[in-house]
Amino acid sequence: MSFSTLGLSAPILSAISELGYATPTPIQAEAIPLALKGKNLIAAAQTGSGKTATFVLPILEMLSRGDTQRKKRVRALILTPTRELAVQVCKSIEVYGKNLNLKSIAIYGGVDYAPQKQALIEGIDIVVATPGRLRDLYTQRAIHFDEVEMLVLDEADRMLDMGFIEDITKIIDTLPEVRQNLLFSATLSRQVRELAKDTVSNAIQLSFNKETEGKPNIDQWLITVDKDKKSALLSHLINEHNWQQALIFIETKHGAGKLVSQLEKRGIEADCIHSGRTQAIREQILADFKAGKIKYLISTGVSARGIDIDVLPLVINYDLPFPADEYVHRIGRTGRAGASGEAISLVSRDDFKNLCMIERRLGHLITRKEIEGFQPNKEVPISVLNFEPKHKPVRENSEDKRSSTKSKSKREPSSSRAKPSFESRAKKTDNSSDGSSNKTEGKKLPPNPWNL
């Protein structure tokens, strides 16, 4: 199958061809024709599956047939969890749509409002935005949603993890009821399903996770080590293997900065991105990493959502993530497009429960190794594939400890509710890492019996 069979027009096919893309990925082959027919979609897909093009190409195709917008109007709205991902998606729109007369913009917090407001005044076809900043601009009447034709929720699970539920639901409440909805998520958790129930009616559900989870071209292994020896072990591994490039995941921004200092003391140059760094610095670091100027990039999980490199040889989990699906998402950043990749995890006794859940999720044990001189004093037990924690840990966002999605407002079905206007918002910290509001107050929803 080729892209020419999907129903895309010549200008888009020409742009795709220039990029060297000949064959669509499985999710693109199945989802693009459905989206072009105006169907609502809910898709579970991991990093590296080609999901960005899956929703960008249909948006470009369908909007190219219409008229340009009035001032402060938008025709397609794409919500993403982070600044980096918003910028990445917007660049994809520009590349795929370079032969079309469509305007797009990335909107996020941490930067001045004025340029974004000015661009909206001139009229924009496609807005890619973090929910917090977009809601702020709507409250300031800098943007109107009455002409929105298409809504995309990208990385829905991550947006909910980051406490965006109130911003998302308030935005959705103001959109036209007649619109096309596309939801993409690495996992279809209970919270994502609840959001989808109110947002994506009569949807076709697609899942491509199983194809990406067991990639045979990713060599996964772990090293058991005491927690206080991790930085020394990482330095040893870098010097021993002379790795040319590695993306290193860590849980907190404080830990990221500390690890950079520890590596520098051992003669290893590295840099880090996290919510505490300015947008300009983060963008420059990402550009340098992609260009190979930075060999070792340390990133918190949230900040790494905007990193998109076709050939990334190595991913290192300095800290094991929670939940287990996040591990699958992380290692999916290597071994892409048929290339081989390697995923290494540094595991201490404190990580045992997380390790059990990850291996249960994978359905197999990860190969273990010990490095001479770094054998752990606190032994890490052999994993149990049928491990079930008595009390599931409550995931708290490691960057800024924002409220989880457990607290959210119960919403009426769209057919029976009037469209409310945004309430006046209290003083907000607009220069947060992603431009979001930190408020997620409301009633807790009962368990949801709905099955997609």
Coordinates of C-alpha atoms in Angstrom, one line a residue:
M1 CA 0.0 0.0 0.0
S2 CA 1.2 3.5 -0.8
F3 CA 0.0 7.0 0.4
S4 CA -1.6 7.5 -3.0
T5 CA -4.2 4.9 -2.2
L6 CA -5.4 6.7 1.0
G7 CA -7.4 9.5 -0.7
L8 CA -4.9 12.4 -0.3
S9 CA -4.6 15.1 -2.8
A10 CA -1.6 15.8 -5.1
P11 CA -0.2 18.7 -3.1
I12 CA 0.0 16.6 0.0
L13 CA 1.3 13.5 -1.8
S14 CA 4.0 15.7 -3.3
A15 CA 5.2 16.9 0.1
I16 CA 5.2 13.4 1.5
S17 CA 7.2 12.1 -1.4
E18 CA 9.8 14.8 -1.0
L19 CA 10.3 13.6 2.6
G20 CA 11.0 10.1 1.3
Y21 CA 7.8 8.5 2.7
A22 CA 6.5 5.8 0.5
T23 CA 4.5 3.3 2.6
P24 CA 2.1 4.4 5.4
T25 CA 2.5 2.8 8.9
P26 CA -0.3 0.5 10.0
I27 CA -2.1 3.2 12.0
Q28 CA -1.8 5.6 9.0
A29 CA -3.1 3.0 6.6
E30 CA -6.2 2.2 8.7
A31 CA -7.0 5.6 10.3
I32 CA -6.4 8.1 7.5
P33 CA -9.2 6.8 5.2
L34 CA -11.6 6.7 8.1
A35 CA -10.7 10.3 9.1
L36 CA -11.2 11.5 5.6
K37 CA -14.7 10.1 5.7
G38 CA -15.4 12.3 8.7
K39 CA -15.5 9.4 11.2
N40 CA -14.7 10.0 14.9
L41 CA -11.7 7.9 16.1
I42 CA -10.2 6.8 19.3
A43 CA -6.7 5.3 18.7
A44 CA -4.3 3.7 21.1
A45 CA -0.8 4.1 19.7
Q46 CA 2.7 4.4 21.1
T47 CA 5.5 6.7 20.1
G48 CA 7.0 5.9 16.8
S49 CA 3.8 4.6 15.3
G50 CA 3.3 7.6 13.0
K51 CA 0.3 9.0 14.7
T52 CA 1.1 12.7 14.2
A53 CA 0.8 12.3 10.4
T54 CA -2.3 10.1 11.0
F55 CA -4.3 13.2 12.2
V56 CA -2.3 16.0 10.5
L57 CA -2.7 14.7 6.9
P58 CA -6.6 14.3 7.1
I59 CA -6.8 17.8 8.7
L60 CA -4.8 19.3 5.8
E61 CA -6.8 17.4 3.2
M62 CA -10.2 18.4 4.6
L63 CA -9.4 22.0 5.4
S64 CA -7.8 22.6 2.0
R65 CA -11.3 22.2 0.5
G66 CA -12.8 25.1 2.5
D67 CA -12.5 28.8 2.9
T68 CA -10.0 30.7 5.1
Q69 CA -11.2 31.9 8.5
R70 CA -12.4 35.2 9.8
K71 CA -10.4 37.0 12.4
K72 CA -9.8 35.2 15.7
R73 CA -11.4 32.0 14.3
V74 CA -9.9 28.6 14.0
R75 CA -11.0 25.6 11.9
A76 CA -9.0 22.8 13.5
L77 CA -7.9 22.5 17.1
I78 CA -5.2 20.1 18.3
L79 CA -4.6 19.9 22.1
T80 CA -1.2 18.5 23.3
P81 CA 0.3 18.2 26.9
T82 CA 3.6 20.0 26.4
R83 CA 5.2 23.0 24.6
E84 CA 7.7 20.7 22.9
L85 CA 5.0 18.5 21.5
A86 CA 2.9 21.5 20.3
V87 CA 5.9 22.8 18.4
Q88 CA 6.7 19.4 17.0
V89 CA 3.2 18.9 15.7
C90 CA 3.1 22.5 14.2
K91 CA 6.3 21.8 12.3
S92 CA 4.8 18.6 10.9
I93 CA 1.8 20.7 9.7
E94 CA 4.1 23.1 8.0
V95 CA 6.1 20.4 6.3
Y96 CA 3.2 18.2 5.1
G97 CA 1.1 21.3 4.1
K98 CA 3.8 23.4 2.5
N99 CA 2.0 23.2 -0.9
L100 CA -1.3 24.4 0.7
N101 CA -2.5 27.8 1.6
L102 CA -3.2 27.0 5.3
K103 CA -2.0 28.8 8.4
S104 CA -1.0 27.2 11.6
I105 CA 0.4 28.2 15.0
A106 CA 1.7 26.6 18.2
I107 CA 0.2 28.2 21.3
Y108 CA 1.7 27.4 24.8
G109 CA 2.5 29.1 28.1
G110 CA 5.8 30.5 29.4
V111 CA 6.1 33.1 26.6
D112 CA 4.5 36.5 25.8
Y113 CA 0.9 36.6 24.9
A114 CA 1.2 39.4 22.3
P115 CA 2.6 37.5 19.3
Q116 CA 0.1 34.7 19.7
K117 CA -2.8 37.2 20.0
Q118 CA -1.6 39.0 16.9
A119 CA -1.4 35.8 14.8
L120 CA -4.9 34.9 15.9
I121 CA -6.2 38.3 14.9
E122 CA -5.0 37.7 11.3
G123 CA -6.9 34.4 11.2
I124 CA -5.5 30.8 11.7
D125 CA -6.7 27.6 10.2
I126 CA -5.0 25.1 12.6
V127 CA -4.1 25.8 16.2
V128 CA -1.9 23.4 18.2
A129 CA -2.1 24.3 21.8
T130 CA -1.5 23.3 25.4
P131 CA -4.9 23.5 27.2
G132 CA -4.0 26.0 29.9
R133 CA -2.8 28.8 27.5
L134 CA -5.6 28.1 25.1
R135 CA -8.2 28.5 27.8
D136 CA -6.5 31.8 28.9
L137 CA -6.7 33.2 25.4
Y138 CA -10.3 32.2 25.1
T139 CA -11.1 34.0 28.4
Q140 CA -9.4 37.1 27.0
R141 CA -11.5 36.8 23.9
A142 CA -8.4 36.5 21.7
I143 CA -9.8 33.3 20.0
H144 CA -13.3 32.0 19.2
F145 CA -14.3 28.5 18.7
D146 CA -17.6 28.8 16.8
E147 CA -16.1 27.7 13.5
V148 CA -14.1 24.7 14.8
E149 CA -14.6 21.7 12.4
M150 CA -12.1 19.3 13.8
L151 CA -10.8 18.5 17.4
V152 CA -7.7 16.4 18.1
L153 CA -6.7 15.3 21.6
D154 CA -3.1 14.1 21.3
E155 CA -1.4 12.2 24.1
A156 CA -4.7 12.2 26.0
D157 CA -3.4 10.1 28.8
R158 CA -0.5 12.5 29.5
M159 CA -2.8 15.5 29.5
L160 CA -4.9 13.9 32.1
D161 CA -1.8 12.9 34.2
M162 CA -0.8 16.5 34.1
G163 CA -4.0 17.7 35.6
F164 CA -5.5 19.3 32.5
I165 CA -9.0 17.8 32.9
E166 CA -10.7 21.0 33.9
D167 CA -9.1 23.0 31.1
I168 CA -10.0 20.3 28.5
T169 CA -13.6 20.0 29.6
K170 CA -14.1 23.8 29.7
I171 CA -12.7 24.1 26.2
I172 CA -14.8 21.3 24.9
D173 CA -17.9 22.8 26.4
T174 CA -17.5 25.9 24.1
L175 CA -16.9 24.0 20.9
P176 CA -19.7 23.5 18.2
E177 CA -21.6 20.2 18.9
V178 CA -21.2 19.3 15.2
R179 CA -17.5 18.6 14.7
Q180 CA -15.1 15.7 14.0
N181 CA -13.2 14.3 17.0
L182 CA -10.0 12.3 17.0
L183 CA -8.4 11.1 20.3
F184 CA -4.9 9.6 20.4
S185 CA -3.5 8.0 23.6
A186 CA -0.6 5.7 24.5
T187 CA -3.0 3.9 26.8
L188 CA -6.8 3.7 27.1
S189 CA -7.0 4.1 30.9
R190 CA -10.3 4.5 32.8
Q191 CA -9.7 8.3 32.9
V192 CA -9.1 8.4 29.1
R193 CA -12.3 6.4 28.5
E194 CA -14.3 8.7 30.7
L195 CA -13.0 11.7 28.7
A196 CA -13.7 9.9 25.4
K197 CA -17.2 9.1 26.4
D198 CA -18.1 12.7 26.6
T199 CA -15.9 13.9 23.8
V200 CA -15.9 11.3 21.0
S201 CA -19.4 10.0 20.3
N202 CA -20.0 7.1 17.9
A203 CA -16.3 6.6 17.6
I204 CA -14.4 3.8 15.9
Q205 CA -11.7 2.4 18.2
L206 CA -8.3 1.4 16.8
S207 CA -5.4 -0.1 18.7
F208 CA -1.9 -0.5 17.5
N209 CA 0.0 -0.9 20.8
K210 CA 0.6 -4.6 20.5
E211 CA 2.6 -4.1 17.3
T212 CA 4.9 -1.6 18.9
E213 CA 5.3 -3.2 22.4
G214 CA 7.3 -6.2 21.4
K215 CA 9.6 -4.6 18.9
P216 CA 12.3 -7.3 18.2
N217 CA 14.8 -4.5 17.2
I218 CA 14.9 -3.1 20.7
D219 CA 17.4 -4.9 23.0
Q220 CA 16.1 -4.4 26.5
W221 CA 18.1 -5.2 29.6
L222 CA 18.5 -3.9 33.1
I223 CA 21.3 -3.5 35.6
T224 CA 20.7 -4.0 39.4
V225 CA 22.5 -1.4 41.5
D226 CA 22.1 0.4 44.8
K227 CA 20.3 3.7 44.4
D228 CA 23.3 5.7 45.7
K229 CA 25.6 4.2 43.0
K230 CA 23.4 4.9 40.0
S231 CA 25.3 8.1 38.9
A232 CA 28.7 6.4 39.2
L233 CA 27.4 3.4 37.3
L234 CA 26.0 5.6 34.5
S235 CA 29.4 7.4 34.2
H236 CA 31.2 4.0 34.1
L237 CA 28.9 2.7 31.3
I238 CA 29.3 5.9 29.2
N239 CA 33.1 5.7 29.4
E240 CA 33.1 1.9 28.9
H241 CA 30.8 1.9 25.9
N242 CA 31.6 5.3 24.4
W243 CA 27.9 5.8 23.5
Q244 CA 27.5 8.4 20.8
Q245 CA 24.0 9.5 21.9
A246 CA 21.6 8.6 24.7
L247 CA 18.3 9.9 26.0
I248 CA 18.3 9.4 29.8
F249 CA 15.0 9.5 31.7
I250 CA 14.8 10.7 35.3
E251 CA 11.8 11.4 37.4
T252 CA 12.4 14.9 38.9
K253 CA 13.8 18.2 37.6
H254 CA 16.0 18.5 40.7
G255 CA 17.4 15.0 40.0
A256 CA 18.0 16.0 36.4
G257 CA 20.1 19.0 37.3
K258 CA 22.0 17.0 40.0
L259 CA 22.8 14.2 37.5
V260 CA 24.2 16.7 35.0
S261 CA 26.6 18.1 37.7
Q262 CA 27.6 14.6 38.8
L263 CA 28.5 13.6 35.2
E264 CA 30.4 16.8 34.6
K265 CA 32.5 16.1 37.7
R266 CA 33.6 12.9 36.0
G267 CA 34.4 14.6 32.7
I268 CA 31.2 13.8 30.9
E269 CA 29.3 16.7 29.2
A270 CA 25.5 16.4 29.4
D271 CA 22.5 18.7 29.5
C272 CA 19.0 18.4 30.7
I273 CA 15.5 19.6 30.0
H274 CA 12.7 20.0 32.5
S275 CA 9.9 22.4 33.4
G276 CA 12.3 24.7 35.3
R277 CA 14.1 25.8 32.2
T278 CA 12.9 28.6 29.9
Q279 CA 11.2 27.7 26.6
A280 CA 14.1 29.2 24.6
I281 CA 16.7 27.2 26.4
R282 CA 14.6 24.0 26.0
E283 CA 14.2 24.5 22.3
Q284 CA 17.9 25.2 21.8
I285 CA 18.9 22.1 23.8
L286 CA 16.5 19.9 21.8
A287 CA 17.8 21.3 18.6
D288 CA 21.4 20.6 19.7
F289 CA 20.5 17.1 20.8
K290 CA 18.9 16.3 17.4
A291 CA 21.9 17.7 15.6
G292 CA 24.3 15.6 17.7
K293 CA 25.9 18.5 19.4
I294 CA 24.7 17.2 22.8
K295 CA 25.5 13.5 23.2
Y296 CA 23.7 12.8 26.5
L297 CA 20.4 14.4 27.2
I298 CA 18.7 14.0 30.6
S299 CA 15.0 14.6 30.6
T300 CA 12.0 14.2 32.9
G301 CA 9.2 12.1 31.3
V302 CA 6.9 15.0 30.6
S303 CA 9.5 17.2 28.9
A304 CA 10.6 14.3 26.7
R305 CA 7.2 14.2 25.0
G306 CA 8.3 16.6 22.4
I307 CA 11.5 14.8 21.4
D308 CA 11.2 13.1 18.0
I309 CA 14.4 11.7 16.5
D310 CA 14.2 9.1 13.7
V311 CA 17.4 7.3 14.7
L312 CA 18.0 7.3 18.5
P313 CA 20.3 4.4 19.4
L314 CA 19.9 4.3 23.2
V315 CA 17.3 5.0 25.9
I316 CA 18.3 4.8 29.5
N317 CA 15.8 4.6 32.4
Y318 CA 17.8 6.1 35.2
D319 CA 14.6 5.9 37.2
L320 CA 11.9 3.4 36.4
P321 CA 8.6 5.0 35.4
F322 CA 5.1 4.5 36.7
P323 CA 2.8 3.3 35.4
A324 CA 4.1 0.4 33.3
D325 CA 2.7 1.8 30.1
E326 CA 5.1 4.8 30.4
Y327 CA 8.0 2.3 30.2
V328 CA 6.7 1.1 26.9
H329 CA 6.2 4.6 25.7
R330 CA 9.8 5.6 26.6
I331 CA 11.6 2.7 25.0
G332 CA 9.5 3.3 21.9
R333 CA 11.7 6.3 21.2
T334 CA 14.5 4.0 20.0
G335 CA 14.4 1.2 17.4
R336 CA 12.2 3.3 15.1
A337 CA 11.7 3.0 11.3
G338 CA 13.3 -0.4 11.2
A339 CA 16.5 0.7 13.0
S340 CA 17.9 -1.2 15.9
G341 CA 17.8 0.3 19.4
E342 CA 18.8 -0.4 23.0
A343 CA 16.9 0.3 26.2
I344 CA 18.7 0.0 29.5
S345 CA 17.2 0.4 33.0
L346 CA 19.1 1.0 36.3
V347 CA 17.2 -0.8 38.9
S348 CA 17.6 -0.7 42.7
R349 CA 15.6 -2.5 45.4
D350 CA 13.3 0.5 45.7
D351 CA 12.2 -0.1 42.1
F352 CA 11.1 -3.7 42.6
K353 CA 7.3 -3.1 42.6
N354 CA 7.6 -0.9 39.5
L355 CA 9.8 -3.6 37.8
C356 CA 7.3 -6.3 38.5
M357 CA 4.5 -4.2 37.0
I358 CA 6.5 -3.4 33.9
E359 CA 7.5 -7.0 33.3
R360 CA 3.9 -8.1 33.8
R361 CA 2.9 -5.5 31.2
L362 CA 5.5 -6.8 28.8
G363 CA 4.6 -10.4 29.5
H364 CA 8.3 -11.4 30.0
L365 CA 11.2 -10.8 32.3
I366 CA 13.8 -8.3 31.2
T367 CA 17.3 -9.6 31.0
R368 CA 19.4 -8.8 34.1
K369 CA 23.1 -7.9 34.3
E370 CA 25.4 -7.0 37.1
I371 CA 28.5 -4.8 36.5
E372 CA 31.7 -5.7 38.3
G373 CA 32.3 -3.2 41.1
F374 CA 28.6 -2.1 41.2
Q375 CA 26.9 -5.2 42.5
P376 CA 24.1 -4.1 44.8
N377 CA 24.3 -4.6 48.6
K378 CA 20.5 -4.5 48.7
E379 CA 19.6 -7.4 46.5
V380 CA 16.8 -6.9 44.0
P381 CA 14.5 -10.0 44.2
I382 CA 13.6 -12.0 41.1
S383 CA 10.5 -10.5 39.5
V384 CA 7.0 -12.0 39.7
L385 CA 5.0 -11.7 36.5
N386 CA 1.7 -12.1 38.3
F387 CA 2.6 -9.5 40.9
E388 CA -0.4 -7.4 42.1
P389 CA 0.3 -4.5 44.5
K390 CA -2.0 -4.5 47.6
H391 CA -2.3 -0.8 47.2
K392 CA -1.7 0.7 43.8
P393 CA 0.6 3.8 44.1
V394 CA -1.0 7.1 43.3
R395 CA 1.0 8.7 40.5
E396 CA 2.0 12.3 41.3
N397 CA 3.4 14.4 38.5
S398 CA 7.1 14.4 39.2
E399 CA 7.8 17.8 37.7
D400 CA 5.4 20.1 39.7
K401 CA 3.1 17.8 41.8
R402 CA 0.0 19.1 40.1
S403 CA -3.4 17.6 40.9
S404 CA -4.2 14.2 39.4
T405 CA -7.2 13.5 37.3
K406 CA -9.0 11.9 40.3
S407 CA -10.5 15.3 40.9
K408 CA -12.7 16.4 38.0
S409 CA -16.1 17.8 37.3
K410 CA -18.9 15.4 36.4
R411 CA -20.3 16.5 33.1
E412 CA -23.8 16.2 31.6
P413 CA -24.2 14.5 28.2
S414 CA -23.6 17.1 25.4
S415 CA -27.2 16.8 24.1
S416 CA -28.7 18.0 27.4
R417 CA -26.4 20.8 28.5
A418 CA -26.2 24.4 27.5
K419 CA -22.8 25.7 26.5
P420 CA -21.5 27.6 29.6
S421 CA -19.1 30.5 29.3
F422 CA -15.8 30.4 31.1
E423 CA -15.8 31.6 34.6
S424 CA -13.4 34.4 35.6
R425 CA -10.2 32.8 36.4
A426 CA -8.2 33.6 39.5
K427 CA -4.6 34.7 39.4
K428 CA -2.8 32.2 37.3
T429 CA 0.8 31.2 36.9
D430 CA 1.0 31.4 33.2
N431 CA 4.7 30.9 33.1
S432 CA 4.4 27.3 34.2
S433 CA 6.1 24.6 32.3
D434 CA 3.3 24.0 29.9
G435 CA 1.0 27.0 30.3
S436 CA -1.5 25.0 32.3
S437 CA -3.8 26.0 35.1
N438 CA -3.2 24.1 38.4
K439 CA -6.8 23.8 39.3
T440 CA -8.6 20.5 39.0
E441 CA -11.5 20.9 41.4
G442 CA -14.8 19.1 41.1
K443 CA -16.6 16.0 42.0
K444 CA -15.1 12.6 41.7
L445 CA -16.7 10.5 39.0
P446 CA -18.0 7.1 40.0
P447 CA -16.5 4.0 38.4
N448 CA -17.3 4.1 34.7
P449 CA -18.9 0.9 33.3
W450 CA -18.6 2.2 29.7
N451 CA -16.6 0.0 27.4
L452 CA -15.2 1.2 24.1

